[in-house]
mmCIF file of C-alpha atoms in Angstrom:
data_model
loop_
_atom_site.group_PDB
_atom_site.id
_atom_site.type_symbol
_atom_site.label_atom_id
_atom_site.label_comp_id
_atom_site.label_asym_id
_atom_site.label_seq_id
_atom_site.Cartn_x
_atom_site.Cartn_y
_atom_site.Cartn_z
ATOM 1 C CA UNK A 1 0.000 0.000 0.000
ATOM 2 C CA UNK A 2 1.618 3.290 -0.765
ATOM 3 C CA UNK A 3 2.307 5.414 2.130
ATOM 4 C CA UNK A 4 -0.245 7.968 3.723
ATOM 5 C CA UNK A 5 0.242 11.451 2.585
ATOM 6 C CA UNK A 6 2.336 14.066 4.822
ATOM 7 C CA UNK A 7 0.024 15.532 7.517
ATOM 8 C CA UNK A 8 -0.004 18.870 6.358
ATOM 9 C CA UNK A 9 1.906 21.412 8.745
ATOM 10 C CA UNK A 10 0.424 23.547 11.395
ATOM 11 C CA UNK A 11 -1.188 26.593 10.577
ATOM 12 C CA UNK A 12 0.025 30.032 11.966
ATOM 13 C CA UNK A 13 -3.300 30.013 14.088
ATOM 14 C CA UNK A 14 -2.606 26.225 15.531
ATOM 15 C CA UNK A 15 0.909 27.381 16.133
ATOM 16 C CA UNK A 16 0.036 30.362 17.839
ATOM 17 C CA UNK A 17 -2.366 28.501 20.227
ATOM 18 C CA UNK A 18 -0.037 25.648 21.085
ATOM 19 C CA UNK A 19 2.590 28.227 21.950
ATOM 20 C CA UNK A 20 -0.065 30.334 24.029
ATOM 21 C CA UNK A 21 -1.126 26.983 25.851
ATOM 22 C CA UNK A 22 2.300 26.314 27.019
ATOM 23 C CA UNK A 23 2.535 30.129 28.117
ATOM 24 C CA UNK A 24 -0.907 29.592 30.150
ATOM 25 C CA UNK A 25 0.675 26.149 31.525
ATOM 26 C CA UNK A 26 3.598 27.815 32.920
ATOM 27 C CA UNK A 27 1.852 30.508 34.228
ATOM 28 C CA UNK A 28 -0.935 28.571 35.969
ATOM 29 C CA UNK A 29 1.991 26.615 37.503
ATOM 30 C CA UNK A 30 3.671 29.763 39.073
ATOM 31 C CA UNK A 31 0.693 31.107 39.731
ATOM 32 C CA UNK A 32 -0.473 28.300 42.056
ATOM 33 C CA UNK A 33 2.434 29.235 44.320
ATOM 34 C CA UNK A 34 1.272 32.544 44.977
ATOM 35 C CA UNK A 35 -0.737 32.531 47.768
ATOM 36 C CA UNK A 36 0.016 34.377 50.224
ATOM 37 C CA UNK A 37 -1.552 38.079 51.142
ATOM 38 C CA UNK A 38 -0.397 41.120 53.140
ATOM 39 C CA UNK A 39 -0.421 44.809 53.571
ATOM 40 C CA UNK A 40 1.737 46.237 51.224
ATOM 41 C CA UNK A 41 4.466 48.650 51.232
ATOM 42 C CA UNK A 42 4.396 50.225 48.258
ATOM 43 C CA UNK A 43 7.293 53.214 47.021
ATOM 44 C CA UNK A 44 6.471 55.304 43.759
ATOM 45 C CA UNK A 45 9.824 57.769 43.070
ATOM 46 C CA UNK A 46 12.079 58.620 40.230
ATOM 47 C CA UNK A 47 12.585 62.273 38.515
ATOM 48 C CA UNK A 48 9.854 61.312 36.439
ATOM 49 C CA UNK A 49 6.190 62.374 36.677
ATOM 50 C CA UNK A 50 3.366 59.673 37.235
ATOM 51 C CA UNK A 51 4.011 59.031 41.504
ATOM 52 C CA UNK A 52 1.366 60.723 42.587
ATOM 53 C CA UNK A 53 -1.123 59.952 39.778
ATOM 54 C CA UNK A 54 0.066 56.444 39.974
ATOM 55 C CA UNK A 55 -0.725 56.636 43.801
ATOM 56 C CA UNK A 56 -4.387 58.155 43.250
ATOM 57 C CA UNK A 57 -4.708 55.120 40.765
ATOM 58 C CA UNK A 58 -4.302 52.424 43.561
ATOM 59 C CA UNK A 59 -6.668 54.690 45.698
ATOM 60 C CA UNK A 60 -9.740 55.289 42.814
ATOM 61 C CA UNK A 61 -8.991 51.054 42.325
ATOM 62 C CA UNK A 62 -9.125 50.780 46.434
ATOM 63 C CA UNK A 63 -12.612 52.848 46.071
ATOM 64 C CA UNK A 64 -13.404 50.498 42.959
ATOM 65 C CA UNK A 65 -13.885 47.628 45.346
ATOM 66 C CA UNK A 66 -15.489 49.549 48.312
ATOM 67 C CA UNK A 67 -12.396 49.312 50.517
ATOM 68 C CA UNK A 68 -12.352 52.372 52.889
ATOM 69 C CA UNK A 69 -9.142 53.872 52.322
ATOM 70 C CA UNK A 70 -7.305 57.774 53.133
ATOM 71 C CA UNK A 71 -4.728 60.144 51.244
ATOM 72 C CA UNK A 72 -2.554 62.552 53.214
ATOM 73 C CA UNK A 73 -0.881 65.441 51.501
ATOM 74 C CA UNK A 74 2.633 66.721 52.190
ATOM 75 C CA UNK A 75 3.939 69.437 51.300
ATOM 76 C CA UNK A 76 1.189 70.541 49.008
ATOM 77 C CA UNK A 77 -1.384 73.378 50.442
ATOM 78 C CA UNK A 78 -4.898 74.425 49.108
ATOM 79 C CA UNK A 79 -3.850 74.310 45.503
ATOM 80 C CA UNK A 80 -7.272 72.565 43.900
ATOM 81 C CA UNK A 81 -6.620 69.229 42.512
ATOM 82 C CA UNK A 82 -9.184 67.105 39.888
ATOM 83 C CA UNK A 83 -8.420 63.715 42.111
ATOM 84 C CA UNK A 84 -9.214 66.309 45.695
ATOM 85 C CA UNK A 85 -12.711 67.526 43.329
ATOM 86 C CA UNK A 86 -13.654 64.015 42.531
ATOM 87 C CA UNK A 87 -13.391 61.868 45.896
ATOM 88 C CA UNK A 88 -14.866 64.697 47.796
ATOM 89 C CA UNK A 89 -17.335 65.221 45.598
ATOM 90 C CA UNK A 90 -18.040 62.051 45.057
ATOM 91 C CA UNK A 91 -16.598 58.824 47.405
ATOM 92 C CA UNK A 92 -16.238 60.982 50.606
ATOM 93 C CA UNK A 93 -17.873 58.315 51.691
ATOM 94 C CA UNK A 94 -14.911 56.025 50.635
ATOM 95 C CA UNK A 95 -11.673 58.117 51.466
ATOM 96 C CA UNK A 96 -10.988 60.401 53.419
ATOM 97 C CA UNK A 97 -8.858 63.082 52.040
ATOM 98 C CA UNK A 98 -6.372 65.595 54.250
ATOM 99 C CA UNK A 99 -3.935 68.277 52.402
ATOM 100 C CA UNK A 100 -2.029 69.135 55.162
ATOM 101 C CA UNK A 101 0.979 70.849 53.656
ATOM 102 C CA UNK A 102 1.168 74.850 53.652
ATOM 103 C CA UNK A 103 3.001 74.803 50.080
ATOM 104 C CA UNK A 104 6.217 73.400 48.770
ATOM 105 C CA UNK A 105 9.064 74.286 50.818
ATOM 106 C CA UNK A 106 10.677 76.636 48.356
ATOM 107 C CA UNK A 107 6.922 78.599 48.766
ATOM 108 C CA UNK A 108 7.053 78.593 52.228
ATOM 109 C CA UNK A 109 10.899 79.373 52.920
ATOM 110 C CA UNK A 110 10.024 78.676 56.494
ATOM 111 C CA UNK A 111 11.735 75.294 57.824
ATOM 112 C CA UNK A 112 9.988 75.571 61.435
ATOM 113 C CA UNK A 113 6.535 75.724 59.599
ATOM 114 C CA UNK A 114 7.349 72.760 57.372
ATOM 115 C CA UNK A 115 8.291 70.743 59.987
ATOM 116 C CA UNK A 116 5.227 72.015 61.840
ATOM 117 C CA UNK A 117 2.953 71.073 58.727
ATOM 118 C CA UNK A 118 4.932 67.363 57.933
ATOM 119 C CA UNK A 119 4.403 66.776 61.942
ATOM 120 C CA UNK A 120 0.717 67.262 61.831
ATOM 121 C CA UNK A 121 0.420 65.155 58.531
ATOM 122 C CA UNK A 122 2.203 62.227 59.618
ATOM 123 C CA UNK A 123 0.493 62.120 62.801
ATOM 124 C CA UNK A 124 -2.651 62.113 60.626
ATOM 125 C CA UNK A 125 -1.178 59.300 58.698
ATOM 126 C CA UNK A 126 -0.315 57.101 61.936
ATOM 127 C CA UNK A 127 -3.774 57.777 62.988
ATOM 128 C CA UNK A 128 -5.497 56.512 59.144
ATOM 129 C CA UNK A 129 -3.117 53.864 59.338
ATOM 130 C CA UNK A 130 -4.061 51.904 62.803
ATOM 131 C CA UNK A 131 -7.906 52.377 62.169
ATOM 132 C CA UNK A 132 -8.566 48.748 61.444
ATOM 133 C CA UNK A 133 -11.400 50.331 58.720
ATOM 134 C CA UNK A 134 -9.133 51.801 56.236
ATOM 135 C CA UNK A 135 -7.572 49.580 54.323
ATOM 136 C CA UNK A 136 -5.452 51.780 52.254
ATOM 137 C CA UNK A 137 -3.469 55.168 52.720
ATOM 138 C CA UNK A 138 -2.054 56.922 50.290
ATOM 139 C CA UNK A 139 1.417 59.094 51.273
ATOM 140 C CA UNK A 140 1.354 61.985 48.528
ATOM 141 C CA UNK A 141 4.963 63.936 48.430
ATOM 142 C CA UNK A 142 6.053 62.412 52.045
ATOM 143 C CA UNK A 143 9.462 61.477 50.671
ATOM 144 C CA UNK A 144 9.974 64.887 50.073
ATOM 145 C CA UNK A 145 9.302 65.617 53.587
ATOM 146 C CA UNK A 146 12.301 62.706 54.660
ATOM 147 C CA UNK A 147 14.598 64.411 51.905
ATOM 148 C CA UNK A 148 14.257 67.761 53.718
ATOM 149 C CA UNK A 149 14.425 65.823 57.235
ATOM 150 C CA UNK A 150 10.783 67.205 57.686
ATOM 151 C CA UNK A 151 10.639 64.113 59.208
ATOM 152 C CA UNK A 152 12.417 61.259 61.249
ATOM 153 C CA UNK A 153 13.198 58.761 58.660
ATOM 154 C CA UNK A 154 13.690 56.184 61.527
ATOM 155 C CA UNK A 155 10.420 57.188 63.357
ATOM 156 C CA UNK A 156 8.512 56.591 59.949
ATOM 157 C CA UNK A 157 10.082 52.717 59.294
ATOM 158 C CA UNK A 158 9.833 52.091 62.828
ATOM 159 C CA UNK A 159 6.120 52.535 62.405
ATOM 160 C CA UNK A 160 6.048 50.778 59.019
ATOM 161 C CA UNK A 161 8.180 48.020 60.200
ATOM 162 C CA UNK A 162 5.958 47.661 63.663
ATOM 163 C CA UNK A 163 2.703 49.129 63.894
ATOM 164 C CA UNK A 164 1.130 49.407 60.512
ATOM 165 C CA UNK A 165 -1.524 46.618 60.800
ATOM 166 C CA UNK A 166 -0.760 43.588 58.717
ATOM 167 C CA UNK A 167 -3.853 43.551 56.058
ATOM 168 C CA UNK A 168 -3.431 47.687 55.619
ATOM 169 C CA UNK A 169 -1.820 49.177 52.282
ATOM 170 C CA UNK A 170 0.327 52.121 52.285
ATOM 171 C CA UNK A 171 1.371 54.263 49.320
ATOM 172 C CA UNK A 172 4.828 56.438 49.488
ATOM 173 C CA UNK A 173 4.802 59.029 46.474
ATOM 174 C CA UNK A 174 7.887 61.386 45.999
ATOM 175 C CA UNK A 175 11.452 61.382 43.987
ATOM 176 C CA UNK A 176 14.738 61.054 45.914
ATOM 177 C CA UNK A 177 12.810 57.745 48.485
ATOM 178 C CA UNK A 178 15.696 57.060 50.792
ATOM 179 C CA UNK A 179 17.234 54.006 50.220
ATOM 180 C CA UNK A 180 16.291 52.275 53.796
ATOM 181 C CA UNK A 181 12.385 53.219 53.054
ATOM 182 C CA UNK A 182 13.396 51.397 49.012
ATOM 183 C CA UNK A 183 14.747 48.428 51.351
ATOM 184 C CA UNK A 184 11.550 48.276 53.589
ATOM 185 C CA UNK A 185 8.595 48.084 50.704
ATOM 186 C CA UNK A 186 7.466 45.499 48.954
ATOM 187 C CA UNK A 187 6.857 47.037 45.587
ATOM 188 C CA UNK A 188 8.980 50.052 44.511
ATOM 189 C CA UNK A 189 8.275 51.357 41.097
ATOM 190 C CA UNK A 190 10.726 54.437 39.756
ATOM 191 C CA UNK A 191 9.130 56.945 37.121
ATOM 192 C CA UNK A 192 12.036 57.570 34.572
ATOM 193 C CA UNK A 193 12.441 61.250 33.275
ATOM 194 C CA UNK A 194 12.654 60.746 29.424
ATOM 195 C CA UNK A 195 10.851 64.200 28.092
ATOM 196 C CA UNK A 196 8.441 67.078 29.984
ATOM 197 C CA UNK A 197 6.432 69.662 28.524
ATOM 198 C CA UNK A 198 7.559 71.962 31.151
ATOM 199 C CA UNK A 199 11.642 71.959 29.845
ATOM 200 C CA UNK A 200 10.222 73.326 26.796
ATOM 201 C CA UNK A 201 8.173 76.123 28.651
ATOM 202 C CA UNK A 202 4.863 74.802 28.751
ATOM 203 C CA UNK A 203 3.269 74.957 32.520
ATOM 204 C CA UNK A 204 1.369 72.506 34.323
ATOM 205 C CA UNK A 205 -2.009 71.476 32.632
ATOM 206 C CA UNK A 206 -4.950 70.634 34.411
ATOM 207 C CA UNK A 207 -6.145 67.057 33.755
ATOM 208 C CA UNK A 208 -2.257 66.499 33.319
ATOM 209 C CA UNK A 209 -0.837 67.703 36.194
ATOM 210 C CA UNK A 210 -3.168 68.239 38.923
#
């Protein structure tokens, strides 16, 4: 009997799904592994812009699933924001929302106030953070206030390290993080400066920028 003709070869869709099977394979594999959960420590820095709106992401996410969660301002003051206007306006319910900087330090020019101003906010924060209810805080511009030694960098790890409960996310936005807060987190993500609007003399847009 002659031989049976070649099976004819794959197609490009047949190869594409038995390459996407293995992929799923492997991944349902690793995936399996992870199963643990925590509170996270979670670092957003770099010269690059996107910390803070990456922070109000995880927060607008956090309201997203009805988790009860806080932001605390440093360093900024009364400046109107669109992500202030929409969860006051709208989840106040959610998150709770406290600007409790006076203005950027190089606005202010006063160290005792900004150390006055970073005090009250972090004592804010330590309060968000134990209430058992919230389960998310979000940090805006604090690692500018360790940069300036607003703050006590070892006072805020301490508390990190110790007292933050174990099921409660915290958000750190702000360029220069110090390298023993990098250490402590869990998830550190650094914005990378490649191009800005504002180097070629355009100022800050709203909907961009704030």
């Amino acid at each position: 009997m002659p031989a049976p003709p070649p099976a004819p070869p794959p197609s490009e869709a047949d190869r594409h799904a038995a390459k996407m099977a293995k992929i799923k394979a492997a991944r349902d594999k690793m995936m399996a592994t992870k199963t643990g959960e925590k509170g996270l420590i979670v670092v957003h820095t770099g010269a690059g812009k996107g910390k803070s709106s990456a922070g109000f992401g995880m927060i607008l996410r956090a309201i997203a699933h009805r988790m009860p969660c806080a932001v605390v301002q440093f360093g900024k003051g009364a400046m109107e924001s669109g992500e202030r206007a929409l969860i006051e306006t709208h989840f106040a319910d959610l998150c709770q929302f406290h600007t409790m900087g006076e203005g950027f330090t190089w606005e202010t020019q006063d160290r005792d106030r900004d150390i006055a101003a970073a005090r009250r906010g972090w004592e804010k924060a330590q309060a968000l953070i134990r209430d058992p209810a919230i389960r998310m805080v979000l940090l805006d511009e604090i690692n500018i206030a360790l940069r300036y030694e607003h703050l006590d960098l070892a006072e805020v790890l301490a508390f990190l390290r110790d007292e933050k409960p174990p099921m409660t996310h915290v958000v750190l936005t702000g360029r220069n993080a110090k390298p023993e807060l990098i250490e402590l987190a869990d998830l550190v993500t650094e914005m990378t400066l490649v191009k800005h609007p504002f180097r070629a003399g355009v100022k800050a847009q709203p909907g961009v920028e704030f």
